[in-house]
Short mmCIF file of C-alpha atoms in Angstrom, two decimals:
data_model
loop_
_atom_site.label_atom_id
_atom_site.label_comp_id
_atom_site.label_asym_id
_atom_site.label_seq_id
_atom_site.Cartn_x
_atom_site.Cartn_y
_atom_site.Cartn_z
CA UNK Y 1 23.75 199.42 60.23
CA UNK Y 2 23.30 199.22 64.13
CA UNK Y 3 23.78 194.92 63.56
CA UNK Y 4 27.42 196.22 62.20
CA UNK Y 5 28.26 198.59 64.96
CA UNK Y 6 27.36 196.04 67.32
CA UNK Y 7 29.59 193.71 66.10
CA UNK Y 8 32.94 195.88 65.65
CA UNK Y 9 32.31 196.90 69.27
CA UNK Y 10 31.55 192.83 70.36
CA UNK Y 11 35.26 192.56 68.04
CA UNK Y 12 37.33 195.09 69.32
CA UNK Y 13 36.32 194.68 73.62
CA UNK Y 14 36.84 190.60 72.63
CA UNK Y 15 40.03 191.30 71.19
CA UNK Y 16 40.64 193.47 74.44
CA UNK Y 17 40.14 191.04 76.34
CA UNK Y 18 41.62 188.44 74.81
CA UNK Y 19 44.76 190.25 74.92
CA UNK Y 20 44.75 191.81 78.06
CA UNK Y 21 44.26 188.15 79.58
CA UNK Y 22 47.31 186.62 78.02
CA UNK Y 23 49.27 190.29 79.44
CA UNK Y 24 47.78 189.66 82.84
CA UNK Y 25 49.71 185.80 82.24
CA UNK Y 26 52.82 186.75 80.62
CA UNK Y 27 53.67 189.98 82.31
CA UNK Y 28 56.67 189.13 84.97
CA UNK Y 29 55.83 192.27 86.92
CA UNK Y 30 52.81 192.10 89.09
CA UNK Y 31 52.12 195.78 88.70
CA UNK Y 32 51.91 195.38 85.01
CA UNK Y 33 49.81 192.28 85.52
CA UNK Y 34 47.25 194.20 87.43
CA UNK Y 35 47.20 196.47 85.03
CA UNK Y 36 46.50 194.31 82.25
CA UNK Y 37 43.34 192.52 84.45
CA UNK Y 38 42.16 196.43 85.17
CA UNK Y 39 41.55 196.39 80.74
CA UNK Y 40 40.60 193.07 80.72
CA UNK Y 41 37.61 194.27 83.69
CA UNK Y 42 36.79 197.14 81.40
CA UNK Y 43 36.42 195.22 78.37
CA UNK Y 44 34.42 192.62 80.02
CA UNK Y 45 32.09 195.57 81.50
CA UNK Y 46 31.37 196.52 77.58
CA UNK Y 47 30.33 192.88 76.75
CA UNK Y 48 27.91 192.79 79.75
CA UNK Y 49 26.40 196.06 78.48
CA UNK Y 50 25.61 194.68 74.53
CA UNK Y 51 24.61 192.03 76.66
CA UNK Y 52 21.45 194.21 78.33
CA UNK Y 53 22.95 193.83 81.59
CA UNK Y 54 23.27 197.21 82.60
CA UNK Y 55 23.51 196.58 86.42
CA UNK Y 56 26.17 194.03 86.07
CA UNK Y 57 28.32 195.83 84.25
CA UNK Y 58 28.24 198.74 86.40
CA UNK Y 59 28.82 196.69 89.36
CA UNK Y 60 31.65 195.48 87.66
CA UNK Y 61 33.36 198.49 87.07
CA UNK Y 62 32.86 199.57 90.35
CA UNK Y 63 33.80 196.60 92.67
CA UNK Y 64 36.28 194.75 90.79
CA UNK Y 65 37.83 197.33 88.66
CA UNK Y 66 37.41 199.79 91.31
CA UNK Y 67 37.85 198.55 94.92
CA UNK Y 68 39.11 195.27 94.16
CA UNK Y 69 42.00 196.23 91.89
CA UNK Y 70 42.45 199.47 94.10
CA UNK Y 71 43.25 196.49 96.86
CA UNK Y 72 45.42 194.31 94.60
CA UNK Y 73 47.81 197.48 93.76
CA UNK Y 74 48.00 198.48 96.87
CA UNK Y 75 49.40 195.41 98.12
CA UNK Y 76 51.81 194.77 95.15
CA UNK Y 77 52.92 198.50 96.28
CA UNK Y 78 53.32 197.22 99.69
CA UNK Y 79 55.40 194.09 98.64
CA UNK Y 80 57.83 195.85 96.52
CA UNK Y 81 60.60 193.80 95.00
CA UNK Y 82 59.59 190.90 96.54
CA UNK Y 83 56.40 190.76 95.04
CA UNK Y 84 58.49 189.61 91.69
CA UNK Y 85 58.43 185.72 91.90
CA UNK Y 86 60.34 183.76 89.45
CA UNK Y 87 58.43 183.34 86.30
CA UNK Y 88 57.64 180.09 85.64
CA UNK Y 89 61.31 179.09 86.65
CA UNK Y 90 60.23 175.52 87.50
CA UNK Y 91 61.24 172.29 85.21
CA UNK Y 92 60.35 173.27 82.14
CA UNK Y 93 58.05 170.26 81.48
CA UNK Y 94 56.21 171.87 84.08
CA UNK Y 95 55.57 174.47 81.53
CA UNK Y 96 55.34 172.31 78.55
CA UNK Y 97 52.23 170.49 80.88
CA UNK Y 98 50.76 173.29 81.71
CA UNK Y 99 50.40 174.72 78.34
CA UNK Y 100 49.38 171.73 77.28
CA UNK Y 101 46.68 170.93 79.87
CA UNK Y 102 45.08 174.34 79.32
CA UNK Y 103 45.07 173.84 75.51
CA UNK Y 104 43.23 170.72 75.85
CA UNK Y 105 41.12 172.23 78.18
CA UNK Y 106 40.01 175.10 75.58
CA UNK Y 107 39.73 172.42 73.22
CA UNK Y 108 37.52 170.58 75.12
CA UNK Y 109 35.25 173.15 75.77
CA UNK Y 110 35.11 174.53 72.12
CA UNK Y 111 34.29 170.71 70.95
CA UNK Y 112 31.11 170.58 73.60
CA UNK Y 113 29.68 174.00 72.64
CA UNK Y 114 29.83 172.68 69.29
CA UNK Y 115 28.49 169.28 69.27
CA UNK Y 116 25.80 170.22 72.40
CA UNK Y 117 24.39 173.80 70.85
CA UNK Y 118 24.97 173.89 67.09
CA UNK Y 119 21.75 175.54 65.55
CA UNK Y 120 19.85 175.68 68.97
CA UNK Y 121 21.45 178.63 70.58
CA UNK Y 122 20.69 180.90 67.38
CA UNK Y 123 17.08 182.30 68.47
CA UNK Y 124 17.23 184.79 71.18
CA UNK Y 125 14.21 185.99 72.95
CA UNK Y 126 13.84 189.36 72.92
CA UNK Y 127 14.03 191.77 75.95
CA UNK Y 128 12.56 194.75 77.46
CA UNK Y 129 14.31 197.86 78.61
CA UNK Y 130 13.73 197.28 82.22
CA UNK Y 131 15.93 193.52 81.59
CA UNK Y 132 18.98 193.60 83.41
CA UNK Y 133 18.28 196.93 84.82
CA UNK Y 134 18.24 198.15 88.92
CA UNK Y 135 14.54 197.59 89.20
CA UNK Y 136 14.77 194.03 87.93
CA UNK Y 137 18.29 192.84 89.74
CA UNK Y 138 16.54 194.41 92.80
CA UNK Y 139 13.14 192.69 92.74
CA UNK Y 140 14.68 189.12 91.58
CA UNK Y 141 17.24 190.41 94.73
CA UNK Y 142 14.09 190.62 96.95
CA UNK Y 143 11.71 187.93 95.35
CA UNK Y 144 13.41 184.69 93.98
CA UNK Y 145 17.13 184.79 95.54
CA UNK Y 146 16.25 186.49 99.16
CA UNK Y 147 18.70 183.44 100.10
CA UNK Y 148 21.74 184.08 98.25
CA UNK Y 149 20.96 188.25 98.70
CA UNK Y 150 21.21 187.04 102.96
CA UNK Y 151 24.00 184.09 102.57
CA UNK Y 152 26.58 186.87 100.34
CA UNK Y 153 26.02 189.55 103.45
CA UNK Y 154 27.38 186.82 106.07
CA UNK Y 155 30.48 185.71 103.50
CA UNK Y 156 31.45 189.27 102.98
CA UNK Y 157 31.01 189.61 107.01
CA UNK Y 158 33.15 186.16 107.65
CA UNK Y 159 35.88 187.63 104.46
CA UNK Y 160 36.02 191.02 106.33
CA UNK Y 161 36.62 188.89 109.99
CA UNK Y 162 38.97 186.90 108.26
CA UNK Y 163 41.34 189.85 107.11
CA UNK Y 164 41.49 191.53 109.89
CA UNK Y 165 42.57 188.41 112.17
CA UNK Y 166 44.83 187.80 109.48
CA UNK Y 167 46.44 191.33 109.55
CA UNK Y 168 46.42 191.83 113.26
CA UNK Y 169 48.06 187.91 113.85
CA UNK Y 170 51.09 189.25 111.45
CA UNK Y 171 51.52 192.40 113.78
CA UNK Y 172 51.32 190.65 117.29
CA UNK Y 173 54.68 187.77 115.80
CA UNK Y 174 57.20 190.59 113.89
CA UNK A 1 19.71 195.24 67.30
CA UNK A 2 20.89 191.92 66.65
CA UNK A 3 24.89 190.86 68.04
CA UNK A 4 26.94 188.20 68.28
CA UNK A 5 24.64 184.79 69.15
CA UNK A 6 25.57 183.38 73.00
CA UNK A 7 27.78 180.91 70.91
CA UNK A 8 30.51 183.59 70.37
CA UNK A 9 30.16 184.66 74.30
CA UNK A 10 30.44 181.37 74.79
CA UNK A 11 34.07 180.62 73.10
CA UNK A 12 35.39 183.74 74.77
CA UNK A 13 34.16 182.92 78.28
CA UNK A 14 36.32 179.43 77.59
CA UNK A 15 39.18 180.95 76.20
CA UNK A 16 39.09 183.79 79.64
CA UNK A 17 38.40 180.57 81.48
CA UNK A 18 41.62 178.55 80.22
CA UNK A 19 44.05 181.59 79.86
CA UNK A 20 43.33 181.88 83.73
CA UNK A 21 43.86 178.11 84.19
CA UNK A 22 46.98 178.69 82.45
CA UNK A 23 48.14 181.14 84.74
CA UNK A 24 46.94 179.58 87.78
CA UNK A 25 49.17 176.28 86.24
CA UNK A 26 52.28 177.88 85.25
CA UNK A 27 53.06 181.57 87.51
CA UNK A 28 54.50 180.96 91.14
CA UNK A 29 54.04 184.49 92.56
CA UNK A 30 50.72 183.64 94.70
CA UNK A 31 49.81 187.62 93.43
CA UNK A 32 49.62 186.39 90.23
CA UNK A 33 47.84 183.01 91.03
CA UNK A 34 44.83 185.99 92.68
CA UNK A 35 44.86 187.49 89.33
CA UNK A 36 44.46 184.33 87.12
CA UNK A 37 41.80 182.95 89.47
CA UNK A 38 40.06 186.88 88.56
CA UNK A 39 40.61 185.78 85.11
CA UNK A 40 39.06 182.51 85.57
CA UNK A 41 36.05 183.93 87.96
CA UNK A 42 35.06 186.75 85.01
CA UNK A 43 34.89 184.16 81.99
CA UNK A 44 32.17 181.88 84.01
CA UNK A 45 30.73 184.99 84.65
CA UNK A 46 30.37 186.39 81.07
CA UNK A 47 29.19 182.65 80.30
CA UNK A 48 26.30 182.77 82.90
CA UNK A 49 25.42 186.75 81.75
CA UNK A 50 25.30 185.33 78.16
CA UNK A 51 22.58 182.64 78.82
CA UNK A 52 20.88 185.51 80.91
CA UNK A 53 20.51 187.28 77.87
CA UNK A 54 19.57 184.73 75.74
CA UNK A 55 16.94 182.88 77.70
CA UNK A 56 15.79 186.42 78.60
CA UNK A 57 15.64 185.93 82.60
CA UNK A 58 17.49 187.58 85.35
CA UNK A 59 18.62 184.85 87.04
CA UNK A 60 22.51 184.49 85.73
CA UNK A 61 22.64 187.77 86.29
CA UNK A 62 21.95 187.52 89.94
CA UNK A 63 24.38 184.23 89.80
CA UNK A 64 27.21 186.61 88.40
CA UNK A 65 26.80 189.27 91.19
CA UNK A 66 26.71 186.58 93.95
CA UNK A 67 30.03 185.52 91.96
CA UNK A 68 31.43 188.75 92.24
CA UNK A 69 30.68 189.05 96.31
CA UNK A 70 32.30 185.51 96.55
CA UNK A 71 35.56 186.72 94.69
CA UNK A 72 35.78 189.42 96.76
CA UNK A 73 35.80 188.19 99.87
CA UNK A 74 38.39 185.72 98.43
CA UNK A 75 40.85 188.55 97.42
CA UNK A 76 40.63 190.10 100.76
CA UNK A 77 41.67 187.04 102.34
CA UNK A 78 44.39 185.63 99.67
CA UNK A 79 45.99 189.20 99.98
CA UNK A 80 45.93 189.01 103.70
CA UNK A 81 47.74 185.35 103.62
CA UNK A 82 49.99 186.73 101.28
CA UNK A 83 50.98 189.97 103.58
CA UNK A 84 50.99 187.60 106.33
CA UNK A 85 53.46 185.14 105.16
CA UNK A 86 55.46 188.38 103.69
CA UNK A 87 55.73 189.83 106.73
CA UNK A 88 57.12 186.56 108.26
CA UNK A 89 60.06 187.08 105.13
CA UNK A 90 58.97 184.03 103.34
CA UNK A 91 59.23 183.93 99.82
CA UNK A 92 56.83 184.46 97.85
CA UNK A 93 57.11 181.28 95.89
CA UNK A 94 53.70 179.25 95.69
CA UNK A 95 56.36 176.17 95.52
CA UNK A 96 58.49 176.56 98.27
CA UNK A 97 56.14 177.47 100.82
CA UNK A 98 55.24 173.84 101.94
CA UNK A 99 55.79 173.90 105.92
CA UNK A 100 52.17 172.93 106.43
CA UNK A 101 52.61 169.40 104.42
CA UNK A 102 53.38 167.28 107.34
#
């Protein structure tokens, strides 16, 4: 019974997100599209959590659909009207390419998960309850990846240099 | 509890990954670019959180948050080019704003 619960829920967020990814592509209005990537966060935050990654998925919902999205609005807000770019109003083979590229892409990818994993991806090891929890993101944090846990601090310090001399360059030259 | 195997998480993180590509490819507003590059962030994400769970080891997970720092900082400073060049009245156009070729 729980093995069919789990899978209508793994159904309807992929379907979510699925869907909410094309909107976030095929919206013309950048509001909308933000919108549409806010329910495609959300839906990505459920698969992390039948994934055991509790952590994650709360981080998720918190940076990206929180603060970053908050960010993204507010500067679509900002822009106005002239935030609406032509959509896709190049050549049209442009388009045609594109499409196509991507396709092949997904096709690609589809073709190597099947021929590379077929039959050897089907035992998964089971986990605890402290897996993907705060105590175990914060002692592999601490432990194994000090590094990256040091090396993200300075990029968010260079990101947060970066927008301000951005911001207060567009000020000084109206 | 038994889901989905990582196969399934698999196919989804390459269909995110190429409906991002797809936007990055095809939409000119550089907002929209930010958001398909989101798109295309998340499904290498949810493929590195999926072979976390199945090998049973933290370490994609701490991969995915040092992802999510990355694309942070990389929204703050797209949106600030992008308020910068508005405020200059460019257009927004990712293929008519070419002055640095040259």
């Amino acid at each position: 019974m729980a093995n069919v619960v789990v899978w209508a829920v793994w159904v309807v967020a992929a379907f979510a997100c699925l869907g909410s990814g094309i909107a976030v592509v095929t919206f013309s209005n950048p509001f909308y599209s933000a919108l549409s990537l806010i329910g495609n966060l959300a839906s990505l935050a459920v698969l992390y959590l039948l994934l055991s990654a509790e952590f994650v998925a709360a981080a998720q919902v918190l940076v990206y659909a929180g603060a970053v999205m908050v960010m993204f609005l507010f500067v679509i807000g900002y822009l106005g009207s002239r935030a609406d770019a032509p959509w896709a109003g190049g050549p049209s083979w442009q388009t045609v390419g594109a499409v196509l590229a991507s396709a092949a892409l997904f096709v690609e990818v589809i073709v190597v998960i099947g021929l590379k994993t077929s039959g050897r991806l089907s035992h998964q090891k089971p986990v605890d309850s402290v897996f993907g929890g705060p105590y175990d993101i914060g002692r592999l944090f601490l432990t194994d990846h000090l590094l990256a846990f040091e090396i993200t601090s300075i990029v968010l310090l260079v990101a947060a240099v970066g927008g301000v001399v951005l911001g207060s360059h567009a000020r000084e030259t109206p | 509890m038994k889901g989905p195997d990582v196969v399934w998480y698999l196919a989804l993180a390459g269909f995110l990954f190429c409906t991002g590509a797809l936007g990055v490819l095809i939409r000119r507003s550089p907002l929209i670019v930010l958001l398909s590059l989101e798109i295309m962030l998340n499904g290498a994400n949810l493929a590195l959180i999926a072979f976390s769970r199945h090998y049973a080891q933290g370490d994609g997970q701490i991969f995915a948050l040092t992802v999510m720092a990355v694309a942070a900082s990389e929204v703050v400073v797209g949106l600030g080019l992008i308020v910068a060049i508005a405020r200059k009245n460019l257009d927004l156009d990712v293929d008519k704003l070419s002055t640095l070729r040259g």
